[in-house]
Amino acid sequence: MLKKALPLVCLLFSQSLFSQQNTLYNPSIDVQHYVFQAQVSDTNDSLKGKALITVRFTEKVKAVSFDLANVNDTGRGLLITAIKEKGKPLVFTHQKDLVHITLADAAAVGSVSTYTIEYKGIPADGLIISKNKFGRRTFFSDHWPNRARYWLPCKDHLSDKASVEFVITAPDHYKVVSNGVRAKEIQLPQHLRRTHWIETVALPTKVMAVGIADFAITQAGEVSGIPVSSWVYPENKDQAFTDYAQATEILPFFIQKLGAYPYHKLANVQSKTIFGGMENAGAIFYTENSITGKRRMEELLAHEIAHQWFGNSATETDWPHLWLSEGFATAMTHLYMEYRHGKDTLISRLQKDRDTVLAFTKIKKTGVVDIRGRTNPMAMLNAHSYQKGGWILLMLRNLLGNEVFWKAVRTYYATYKGKNASTEELQKVFETVSGKNLQQFFIQWLYRPENPSLQISWNYNAPMKQIDMTITQQTSSDFSLALEVERIDERGKKIRSQIPVNQKNTILHIAADSKPVQFVVDPDCRLLMETVVKEIK
């Protein structure tokens, strides 16, 4: 996802604290499959819904719970009319946005049951019912991070993945897009149409999606057997089809680098999402104002397409590890842009992101892995999850080398495809593939609430024909860095030196026939750090 704004979050965090508080969400059930049936209309914002939820029990329990928003003070929310198992009514309560169902008999570990929940109401969120920029009525789900509960009964947490079906009944002038493949469309009386989409690949609720609108649709092409389509507003279809067509140029890069695309299709959808882009699995929603007709969406398309592998298929275990989604999508976008436009483009992007991270860290001192994200995931949409997360992966490439880096990325994805992973599990994969102990790297970059800050003082010692240099770390504790410094002499010759920096003060003497006319620290933008260079005269 690309955000429209940058919320801030502050927490001083330690790795041990996180490990102690890594609790499971609603651990007694593992949802296997959802069938969501909903009917919408043009006359009002009310909907009728029915959910069939199939669960496997991981504990012996006498009750089961699902997330579903209650009716609030404004009258928006959902009212349950019935809950049944095998056609028999069950006793339930619905309070504080939680449905608590008393089972007729205790569920045994490993047993599987299906519950039918019927409900109605006006969604307060999660399904955006509104008019688009052209004044047409539209319905777009918008679930991230845990907003599916505002219109769908579910286990609304990214740690639980399930296959899903959407069966939508709507006025027949609408077209419906969703995850998976369209199984059927049935014309009904009174100018209604029922559309049935089925996704057999298990998804977290955050990327389950449905869009209902007067779409113009085109097939942009096919990549490695994956159909790529565009679903847009008719009024700007020519511009939108031009912009979204770039997806067919981007997708091959990620398939080649990461492995097979994980879903049945790639639909790019103009929508009312509150985000710049929302990476719904196989049906990416983009903000409606992203369309220009000038092919300026390359970065946004690449970011959301990268999410199909990272965030959707290989998903973080919990919100504090959001960088495994957003940092990966950011890094993969950088690497695609480098492939497409060259090294200078990558350096420019990294410099911009470095400035963003350094400014953010001065305001909010928190690690990238931030425990507060568990209760406030929206606050995780910040420069640490995105820009610093991307930087960390690019620094891993610098440390390990390009070949080993990509092998580790592919191994991580292959290991956790369709599953969930933590930062610690990513670290283990990279250590196994590279044969290196990366503990210090991960601690200093992911858990410490600061970035390197170096003061570099130098002078030219003419009698000794050498540069005397002192590098002082300004942080509370020392980083271990492989610093590169480039000096340029009076003839324009560039000479680079590799300097290990791993203590408070590093003093060194560099042989030089003449005084340099310029010093460039980190010329290839390989380290996320702040530097001040001073010549002592």
Coordinates of C-alpha atoms in Angstrom, one line a residue:
M1 CA 0.0 0.0 0.0
L2 CA 1.1 3.5 -0.7
K3 CA -0.1 5.9 1.9
K4 CA -1.6 9.4 1.4
A5 CA -0.4 10.7 4.8
L6 CA 2.4 9.8 7.2
P7 CA 1.0 9.1 10.8
L8 CA 3.6 9.2 13.6
V9 CA 4.2 6.8 16.3
C10 CA 6.6 6.8 19.3
L11 CA 8.0 4.0 21.3
L12 CA 11.3 3.0 22.8
F13 CA 11.5 -0.7 22.0
S14 CA 13.6 -3.7 22.8
Q15 CA 13.8 -7.0 21.0
S16 CA 13.4 -9.0 24.2
L17 CA 10.2 -7.0 25.2
F18 CA 8.7 -7.8 21.8
S19 CA 9.4 -11.5 22.1
Q20 CA 7.7 -11.6 25.6
Q21 CA 4.5 -10.0 24.3
N22 CA 4.0 -11.8 21.0
T23 CA 0.5 -13.2 21.7
L24 CA -1.9 -14.9 19.3
Y25 CA -5.2 -13.3 18.1
N26 CA -8.3 -15.5 18.8
P27 CA -6.1 -18.6 18.9
S28 CA -8.8 -21.2 19.4
I29 CA -9.9 -21.2 15.7
D30 CA -8.3 -21.4 12.3
V31 CA -10.7 -20.1 9.7
Q32 CA -10.6 -22.4 6.6
H33 CA -13.1 -20.7 4.3
Y34 CA -15.5 -17.8 4.0
V35 CA -18.6 -17.4 1.8
F36 CA -19.8 -13.8 2.0
Q37 CA -23.2 -13.0 0.4
A38 CA -24.3 -9.4 0.3
Q39 CA -27.1 -7.5 -1.5
V40 CA -26.8 -3.7 -2.2
S41 CA -29.1 -1.3 -3.8
D42 CA -29.3 2.1 -5.4
T43 CA -32.1 3.4 -3.1
N44 CA -30.2 3.4 0.2
D45 CA -26.9 2.4 1.9
S46 CA -28.3 -0.6 3.8
L47 CA -27.2 -4.1 2.9
K48 CA -28.3 -7.6 3.7
G49 CA -25.6 -10.1 4.4
K50 CA -25.0 -13.7 5.1
A51 CA -21.6 -15.2 6.0
L52 CA -20.8 -18.9 6.0
I53 CA -17.6 -19.4 8.0
T54 CA -15.8 -22.7 8.2
V55 CA -13.4 -23.1 11.0
R56 CA -11.0 -25.7 12.4
F57 CA -10.7 -25.7 16.1
T58 CA -7.2 -25.6 17.6
E59 CA -8.4 -25.9 21.2
K60 CA -11.2 -27.6 22.9
V61 CA -13.8 -24.8 23.5
K62 CA -17.5 -24.3 24.3
A63 CA -17.8 -21.0 22.4
V64 CA -16.5 -19.3 19.3
S65 CA -16.0 -15.6 18.5
F66 CA -15.8 -13.4 15.4
D67 CA -15.3 -9.8 14.8
L68 CA -18.3 -7.7 13.6
A69 CA -19.1 -4.1 14.2
N70 CA -22.1 -3.2 16.3
V71 CA -24.5 -0.4 15.5
N72 CA -23.0 2.8 16.7
D73 CA -24.6 6.0 18.0
T74 CA -25.1 7.3 14.5
G75 CA -27.2 4.3 13.5
R76 CA -24.4 2.8 11.4
G77 CA -23.3 -0.7 12.0
L78 CA -24.6 -4.2 11.7
L79 CA -27.5 -6.1 13.4
I80 CA -27.3 -9.9 13.5
T81 CA -30.7 -11.6 12.8
A82 CA -29.6 -15.2 13.1
I83 CA -26.7 -17.6 13.7
K84 CA -27.0 -21.2 12.8
E85 CA -25.0 -24.4 12.6
K86 CA -26.4 -27.1 10.4
G87 CA -29.6 -25.2 10.3
K88 CA -30.1 -25.1 14.0
P89 CA -30.1 -21.7 15.8
L90 CA -27.3 -20.9 18.2
V91 CA -27.3 -18.7 21.3
F92 CA -25.1 -15.6 20.8
T93 CA -24.2 -12.2 22.1
H94 CA -23.0 -9.2 20.0
Q95 CA -21.2 -6.6 22.1
K96 CA -18.2 -4.3 21.6
D97 CA -17.8 -5.4 18.0
L98 CA -17.5 -9.0 18.9
V99 CA -19.9 -11.9 18.2
H100 CA -19.7 -14.6 20.9
I101 CA -21.4 -17.8 20.0
T102 CA -22.3 -20.5 22.5
L103 CA -21.8 -24.0 21.0
A104 CA -24.4 -26.7 21.4
D105 CA -21.6 -29.1 22.2
A106 CA -17.9 -28.5 23.0
A107 CA -15.8 -28.5 19.9
A108 CA -12.9 -31.0 19.9
V109 CA -9.4 -30.1 18.8
G110 CA -9.1 -30.6 15.0
S111 CA -12.9 -30.7 14.4
V112 CA -14.4 -28.5 11.6
S113 CA -17.6 -26.7 11.7
T114 CA -19.5 -24.1 9.5
Y115 CA -21.5 -21.3 11.0
T116 CA -24.0 -19.2 9.2
I117 CA -24.4 -15.6 10.3
E118 CA -27.2 -13.5 8.9
Y119 CA -27.2 -9.7 9.4
K120 CA -28.2 -6.3 8.0
G121 CA -27.3 -2.7 8.4
I122 CA -25.4 0.3 7.1
P123 CA -21.6 -0.2 7.2
A124 CA -19.8 2.5 9.2
D125 CA -16.5 1.6 7.4
G126 CA -14.9 -1.2 5.6
L127 CA -17.3 -0.9 2.6
I128 CA -17.1 2.6 1.2
I129 CA -20.5 3.5 -0.2
S130 CA -20.3 6.8 -2.0
K131 CA -20.2 8.7 -5.3
N132 CA -17.0 8.7 -7.3
K133 CA -15.3 11.8 -8.8
F134 CA -17.8 11.7 -11.7
G135 CA -20.9 11.6 -9.4
R136 CA -21.6 7.9 -9.9
R137 CA -22.6 5.6 -7.0
T138 CA -19.9 3.0 -6.1
F139 CA -19.2 0.4 -3.5
F140 CA -15.6 -0.4 -2.6
S141 CA -14.3 -2.6 0.2
D142 CA -11.4 -1.1 2.1
H143 CA -10.2 -3.5 4.8
W144 CA -6.7 -2.6 5.8
P145 CA -5.7 -3.1 8.5
N146 CA -8.6 -4.6 10.4
R147 CA -11.7 -2.9 8.9
A148 CA -13.3 -5.9 7.2
R149 CA -15.3 -6.3 10.5
Y150 CA -17.3 -3.2 9.7
W151 CA -19.3 -5.2 7.1
L152 CA -18.1 -8.8 7.3
P153 CA -18.2 -11.2 10.2
C154 CA -14.7 -12.7 10.3
K155 CA -11.5 -13.3 12.2
D156 CA -10.1 -9.9 11.3
H157 CA -6.4 -10.4 11.8
L158 CA -3.6 -10.9 9.2
S159 CA -2.4 -14.0 11.0
D160 CA -5.4 -16.1 9.9
K161 CA -5.7 -16.8 6.2
A162 CA -8.6 -18.5 4.5
S163 CA -10.0 -19.0 1.0
V164 CA -13.0 -16.8 0.2
E165 CA -16.0 -16.4 -2.0
F166 CA -18.0 -13.2 -2.6
V167 CA -21.6 -13.6 -3.9
I168 CA -22.9 -10.1 -4.6
T169 CA -26.4 -9.2 -5.7
A170 CA -26.7 -5.7 -7.1
P171 CA -28.6 -3.6 -9.7
D172 CA -27.6 -5.0 -13.1
H173 CA -26.0 -1.9 -14.4
Y174 CA -23.1 -2.5 -12.0
K175 CA -20.1 -4.8 -12.6
V176 CA -18.4 -6.6 -9.7
V177 CA -14.7 -7.3 -9.3
S178 CA -13.1 -9.3 -6.5
N179 CA -10.4 -11.7 -5.6
G180 CA -9.9 -14.9 -7.5
V181 CA -11.9 -15.9 -10.6
R182 CA -15.4 -15.0 -11.6
A183 CA -17.4 -18.3 -11.3
K184 CA -20.8 -17.1 -12.7
E185 CA -23.1 -14.2 -13.3
I186 CA -26.9 -14.8 -13.0
Q187 CA -29.5 -12.3 -14.2
L188 CA -32.3 -12.0 -11.7
P189 CA -35.8 -10.4 -11.8
Q190 CA -36.2 -6.6 -11.0
H191 CA -33.1 -5.7 -12.9
L192 CA -30.7 -7.4 -10.5
R193 CA -27.6 -9.5 -11.2
R194 CA -25.8 -11.9 -8.9
T195 CA -22.0 -12.2 -9.4
H196 CA -20.0 -15.0 -7.8
W197 CA -16.2 -14.7 -7.3
I198 CA -14.1 -17.6 -5.8
E199 CA -10.6 -17.3 -4.5
T200 CA -9.1 -20.7 -3.7
V201 CA -5.8 -19.2 -2.4
A202 CA -5.9 -18.5 1.3
L203 CA -5.9 -14.7 2.1
P204 CA -5.8 -12.5 5.2
T205 CA -8.9 -10.4 5.5
K206 CA -6.9 -7.2 5.0
V207 CA -6.6 -8.0 1.2
M208 CA -10.0 -9.6 0.6
A209 CA -11.9 -7.2 -1.6
V210 CA -14.9 -6.4 -3.7
G211 CA -15.7 -3.5 -5.9
I212 CA -19.1 -2.6 -7.3
A213 CA -19.3 0.2 -9.9
D214 CA -20.2 1.1 -13.5
F215 CA -16.8 -0.1 -14.7
A216 CA -15.2 0.1 -18.1
I217 CA -13.1 -3.0 -18.5
T218 CA -10.2 -4.0 -20.8
Q219 CA -7.7 -6.9 -20.9
A220 CA -4.3 -5.2 -20.8
G221 CA -2.5 -8.5 -21.7
E222 CA -1.2 -11.7 -20.3
V223 CA 2.0 -12.3 -18.5
S224 CA 3.3 -15.9 -17.9
G225 CA -0.3 -17.1 -18.2
I226 CA -1.7 -14.5 -15.8
P227 CA -4.4 -12.3 -17.3
V228 CA -3.9 -8.6 -16.5
S229 CA -7.0 -6.4 -16.7
S230 CA -8.1 -2.8 -16.0
W231 CA -11.4 -1.8 -14.3
V232 CA -11.9 1.9 -14.4
Y233 CA -14.5 4.7 -14.6
P234 CA -16.0 5.1 -18.1
E235 CA -15.5 8.8 -18.1
N236 CA -11.7 8.5 -18.0
K237 CA -11.3 5.1 -19.5
D238 CA -8.8 6.1 -22.2
Q239 CA -6.4 7.7 -19.8
A240 CA -6.8 5.0 -17.2
F241 CA -6.3 2.2 -19.7
T242 CA -3.1 3.9 -20.8
D243 CA -1.8 4.3 -17.2
Y244 CA -2.7 0.8 -16.0
A245 CA -1.3 -0.9 -19.1
Q246 CA 2.2 -0.4 -17.5
A247 CA 1.4 -3.3 -15.2
T248 CA 2.2 -5.7 -18.1
E249 CA 5.7 -4.3 -18.2
I250 CA 6.3 -4.5 -14.5
L251 CA 4.9 -7.9 -13.7
P252 CA 7.6 -9.9 -15.6
F253 CA 10.4 -8.4 -13.5
F254 CA 8.9 -9.6 -10.2
I255 CA 8.1 -13.0 -11.6
Q256 CA 11.6 -13.4 -12.9
K257 CA 13.2 -12.2 -9.6
L258 CA 10.8 -13.7 -7.0
G259 CA 9.0 -16.7 -8.6
A260 CA 5.5 -17.5 -9.9
Y261 CA 2.8 -14.9 -9.4
P262 CA 0.7 -16.2 -6.4
Y263 CA -2.8 -15.4 -7.7
H264 CA -5.1 -16.2 -10.6
K265 CA -5.2 -12.8 -12.2
L266 CA -4.0 -9.2 -11.8
A267 CA -6.9 -6.7 -11.9
N268 CA -6.0 -3.0 -11.6
V269 CA -9.0 -1.1 -10.3
Q270 CA -9.8 2.6 -10.1
S271 CA -11.5 3.0 -6.7
K272 CA -12.5 5.0 -3.6
T273 CA -9.8 3.5 -1.4
I274 CA -8.6 5.9 1.4
F275 CA -5.0 4.9 0.5
G276 CA -3.0 5.9 -2.6
G277 CA -3.0 2.2 -3.5
M278 CA -4.4 -0.9 -1.7
E279 CA -2.8 -4.2 -2.6
N280 CA -5.9 -6.4 -2.5
A281 CA -4.9 -9.9 -3.7
G282 CA -5.2 -10.1 -7.4
A283 CA -7.5 -7.0 -7.5
I284 CA -5.4 -3.9 -6.6
F285 CA -7.4 -0.8 -5.8
Y286 CA -5.9 2.6 -6.7
T287 CA -7.2 6.0 -5.6
E288 CA -9.4 7.4 -8.2
N289 CA -7.3 10.6 -8.7
S290 CA -4.2 8.6 -9.6
I291 CA -5.2 8.6 -13.3
T292 CA -3.5 11.1 -15.6
G293 CA -3.2 9.3 -18.9
K294 CA 0.6 10.2 -19.0
R295 CA 2.0 6.9 -17.6
R296 CA 3.0 8.4 -14.4
M297 CA 1.9 5.5 -12.2
E298 CA 5.0 3.3 -12.7
E299 CA 6.2 3.6 -9.1
L300 CA 2.7 3.1 -7.6
L301 CA 2.0 0.1 -9.8
A302 CA 5.3 -1.5 -9.0
H303 CA 4.8 -1.0 -5.2
E304 CA 1.3 -2.6 -5.2
I305 CA 2.3 -5.5 -7.6
A306 CA 5.3 -6.3 -5.3
H307 CA 2.9 -6.6 -2.4
Q308 CA 1.3 -9.6 -4.1
W309 CA 4.4 -11.5 -3.0
F310 CA 5.2 -9.6 0.2
G311 CA 2.3 -8.7 2.5
N312 CA -0.3 -10.7 0.7
S313 CA 1.3 -14.2 0.1
A314 CA 4.2 -14.0 2.6
T315 CA 2.5 -12.0 5.3
E316 CA 3.9 -10.6 8.6
T317 CA 2.8 -12.4 11.8
D318 CA 1.6 -9.2 13.4
W319 CA 1.5 -5.4 12.8
P320 CA 4.8 -4.6 14.6
H321 CA 6.5 -6.5 11.7
L322 CA 4.7 -4.4 9.0
W323 CA 8.1 -3.6 7.4
L324 CA 8.1 -7.1 6.1
S325 CA 5.2 -5.9 3.9
E326 CA 5.8 -2.2 3.3
G327 CA 9.6 -2.3 3.5
F328 CA 9.7 -5.1 1.0
A329 CA 7.3 -3.4 -1.4
T330 CA 9.4 -0.2 -1.1
A331 CA 12.7 -2.1 -1.7
M332 CA 11.3 -4.1 -4.6
T333 CA 10.1 -0.8 -6.2
H334 CA 13.6 0.6 -5.9
L335 CA 15.1 -2.4 -7.5
Y336 CA 12.6 -2.4 -10.3
M337 CA 13.3 1.3 -10.9
E338 CA 17.0 0.6 -10.9
Y339 CA 16.5 -2.2 -13.5
R340 CA 14.3 0.0 -15.6
H341 CA 16.0 3.4 -15.3
G342 CA 19.5 2.8 -14.0
K343 CA 21.7 3.2 -11.0
D344 CA 21.4 7.0 -10.8
T345 CA 17.6 6.6 -10.4
L346 CA 18.2 4.2 -7.5
I347 CA 20.6 6.6 -5.8
S348 CA 18.3 9.5 -6.2
R349 CA 15.4 7.5 -4.7
L350 CA 17.5 6.3 -1.8
Q351 CA 18.7 9.9 -1.0
K352 CA 15.2 11.1 -0.9
D353 CA 14.1 8.2 1.4
R354 CA 17.2 8.8 3.6
D355 CA 16.2 12.4 4.2
T356 CA 12.6 11.3 5.0
V357 CA 13.8 8.7 7.6
L358 CA 16.3 11.0 9.3
A359 CA 13.7 13.7 9.7
F360 CA 11.1 11.2 11.0
T361 CA 13.5 9.6 13.6
K362 CA 14.4 13.1 15.0
I363 CA 10.7 13.5 15.8
K364 CA 9.8 10.0 16.9
K365 CA 12.4 7.7 18.3
T366 CA 11.2 4.2 17.8
G367 CA 12.5 1.0 16.3
V368 CA 11.3 -0.3 12.9
V369 CA 9.8 -3.3 14.8
D370 CA 7.4 -1.4 17.0
I371 CA 5.2 -3.2 19.6
R372 CA 2.7 -0.3 19.6
G373 CA 1.6 -1.4 16.2
R374 CA -0.2 -4.3 17.7
T375 CA -3.0 -2.0 19.0
N376 CA -2.6 0.9 16.6
P377 CA -1.6 -0.6 13.2
M378 CA -2.5 2.7 11.3
A379 CA 0.3 4.3 13.2
M380 CA 2.7 1.9 11.5
L381 CA 2.2 3.6 8.2
N382 CA 5.3 5.6 8.7
A383 CA 8.8 6.3 7.4
H384 CA 10.2 3.3 9.4
S385 CA 7.9 0.7 7.9
Y386 CA 8.3 2.1 4.4
Q387 CA 11.5 4.0 3.7
K388 CA 13.7 2.6 6.4
G389 CA 12.4 -0.9 5.8
G390 CA 13.3 -0.5 2.1
W391 CA 16.7 0.9 3.1
I392 CA 17.5 -2.0 5.4
L393 CA 16.9 -4.5 2.6
L394 CA 19.1 -2.5 0.2
M395 CA 21.8 -2.5 2.8
L396 CA 21.5 -6.2 3.1
R397 CA 22.1 -6.4 -0.6
N398 CA 25.2 -4.3 -0.2
L399 CA 26.4 -6.5 2.7
L400 CA 25.7 -9.9 1.1
G401 CA 26.2 -9.1 -2.6
N402 CA 23.5 -9.1 -5.3
E403 CA 23.5 -12.8 -6.0
V404 CA 23.2 -14.0 -2.4
F405 CA 20.7 -11.2 -1.6
W406 CA 18.3 -12.4 -4.3
K407 CA 18.8 -16.0 -3.4
A408 CA 17.9 -15.1 0.2
V409 CA 14.8 -13.1 -0.9
R410 CA 13.6 -16.0 -3.1
T411 CA 14.2 -18.5 -0.3
Y412 CA 12.3 -16.4 2.2
Y413 CA 9.4 -16.1 -0.1
A414 CA 9.3 -19.8 -1.0
T415 CA 9.5 -20.7 2.7
Y416 CA 6.6 -18.4 3.8
K417 CA 4.5 -18.3 0.7
G418 CA 0.9 -18.6 1.9
K419 CA 2.1 -18.3 5.5
N420 CA 3.1 -15.7 8.1
A421 CA 6.6 -14.7 9.1
S422 CA 8.3 -12.6 11.7
T423 CA 11.4 -10.4 11.5
E424 CA 13.3 -13.1 13.4
E425 CA 12.3 -15.7 10.8
L426 CA 13.4 -13.5 8.0
Q427 CA 16.8 -13.1 9.8
K428 CA 17.2 -16.9 10.1
V429 CA 16.6 -17.4 6.3
F430 CA 19.1 -14.7 5.4
E431 CA 21.7 -16.2 7.8
T432 CA 21.2 -19.7 6.4
V433 CA 21.5 -18.6 2.8
S434 CA 24.4 -16.3 3.3
G435 CA 26.3 -18.2 6.0
K436 CA 26.7 -15.0 8.0
N437 CA 25.7 -14.1 11.5
L438 CA 23.4 -11.1 11.0
Q439 CA 22.4 -10.5 14.6
Q440 CA 24.2 -7.3 15.0
F441 CA 22.9 -6.0 11.6
F442 CA 19.3 -6.7 12.6
I443 CA 19.5 -5.3 16.1
Q444 CA 21.1 -2.1 15.1
W445 CA 18.9 -1.4 12.1
L446 CA 15.5 -2.8 13.2
Y447 CA 15.3 -2.5 16.9
R448 CA 17.4 0.6 17.8
P449 CA 15.4 3.8 17.9
E450 CA 18.1 5.8 16.1
N451 CA 20.2 6.0 12.9
P452 CA 24.0 6.5 12.6
S453 CA 25.2 10.1 12.9
L454 CA 28.8 10.7 12.1
Q455 CA 31.0 13.7 12.5
I456 CA 34.0 13.5 10.2
S457 CA 37.0 15.8 10.8
W458 CA 40.0 15.9 8.6
N459 CA 43.1 17.8 7.6
Y460 CA 45.9 17.3 5.1
N461 CA 49.3 16.7 6.7
A462 CA 51.6 18.0 3.9
P463 CA 54.9 17.0 5.5
M464 CA 53.7 13.4 6.0
K465 CA 51.7 13.4 2.7
Q466 CA 48.7 12.0 4.4
I467 CA 45.1 12.8 5.4
D468 CA 44.5 12.7 9.2
M469 CA 40.9 11.8 9.8
T470 CA 38.7 11.3 12.9
I471 CA 35.2 9.8 12.7
T472 CA 33.1 10.3 15.8
Q473 CA 29.7 8.5 16.3
Q474 CA 27.1 10.9 17.8
T475 CA 24.6 8.2 18.8
S476 CA 24.0 6.8 22.3
S477 CA 25.6 3.5 21.3
D478 CA 27.9 2.6 18.5
F479 CA 26.9 1.2 15.1
S480 CA 29.1 -1.1 13.0
L481 CA 29.5 0.3 9.6
A482 CA 31.5 -0.2 6.4
L483 CA 32.0 3.4 5.4
E484 CA 33.1 4.4 1.9
V485 CA 34.8 7.8 1.4
E486 CA 35.8 9.2 -2.0
R487 CA 38.3 12.0 -2.3
I488 CA 39.0 14.0 -5.4
D489 CA 42.4 15.5 -6.1
E490 CA 43.3 18.7 -8.0
R491 CA 43.5 16.7 -11.3
G492 CA 39.9 15.4 -10.8
K493 CA 41.1 11.9 -9.9
K494 CA 38.7 10.0 -7.7
I495 CA 40.1 7.7 -5.0
R496 CA 38.0 5.6 -2.7
S497 CA 38.8 4.3 0.7
Q498 CA 36.9 1.6 2.7
I499 CA 36.8 2.4 6.4
P500 CA 35.4 0.1 9.1
V501 CA 33.6 2.2 11.7
N502 CA 32.6 0.2 14.8
Q503 CA 33.5 2.3 17.8
K504 CA 32.9 5.8 19.2
N505 CA 36.0 7.3 17.7
T506 CA 37.9 6.0 14.7
I507 CA 41.2 7.7 13.9
L508 CA 43.0 6.9 10.7
H509 CA 45.7 8.2 8.4
I510 CA 45.3 7.9 4.6
A511 CA 48.3 8.3 2.3
A512 CA 47.8 11.1 -0.2
D513 CA 50.3 12.9 -2.5
S514 CA 48.3 16.1 -2.4
K515 CA 45.4 17.8 -0.5
P516 CA 42.0 16.7 -1.8
V517 CA 39.8 19.4 -3.2
Q518 CA 36.6 17.5 -2.2
F519 CA 35.5 14.7 0.1
V520 CA 32.4 12.7 -0.7
V521 CA 31.1 10.4 2.0
D522 CA 29.1 7.4 0.9
P523 CA 29.2 8.3 -2.8
D524 CA 26.9 5.4 -3.9
C525 CA 24.4 6.0 -1.1
R526 CA 25.0 2.6 0.6
L527 CA 24.4 3.6 4.2
L528 CA 21.4 5.1 6.0
M529 CA 23.1 7.7 8.1
E530 CA 23.6 11.4 8.8
T531 CA 27.0 12.9 8.3
V532 CA 28.8 16.2 9.0
V533 CA 32.2 16.7 7.3
K534 CA 34.6 19.4 8.6
E535 CA 38.1 20.3 7.5
I536 CA 40.4 21.3 10.3
K537 CA 42.7 24.1 9.1

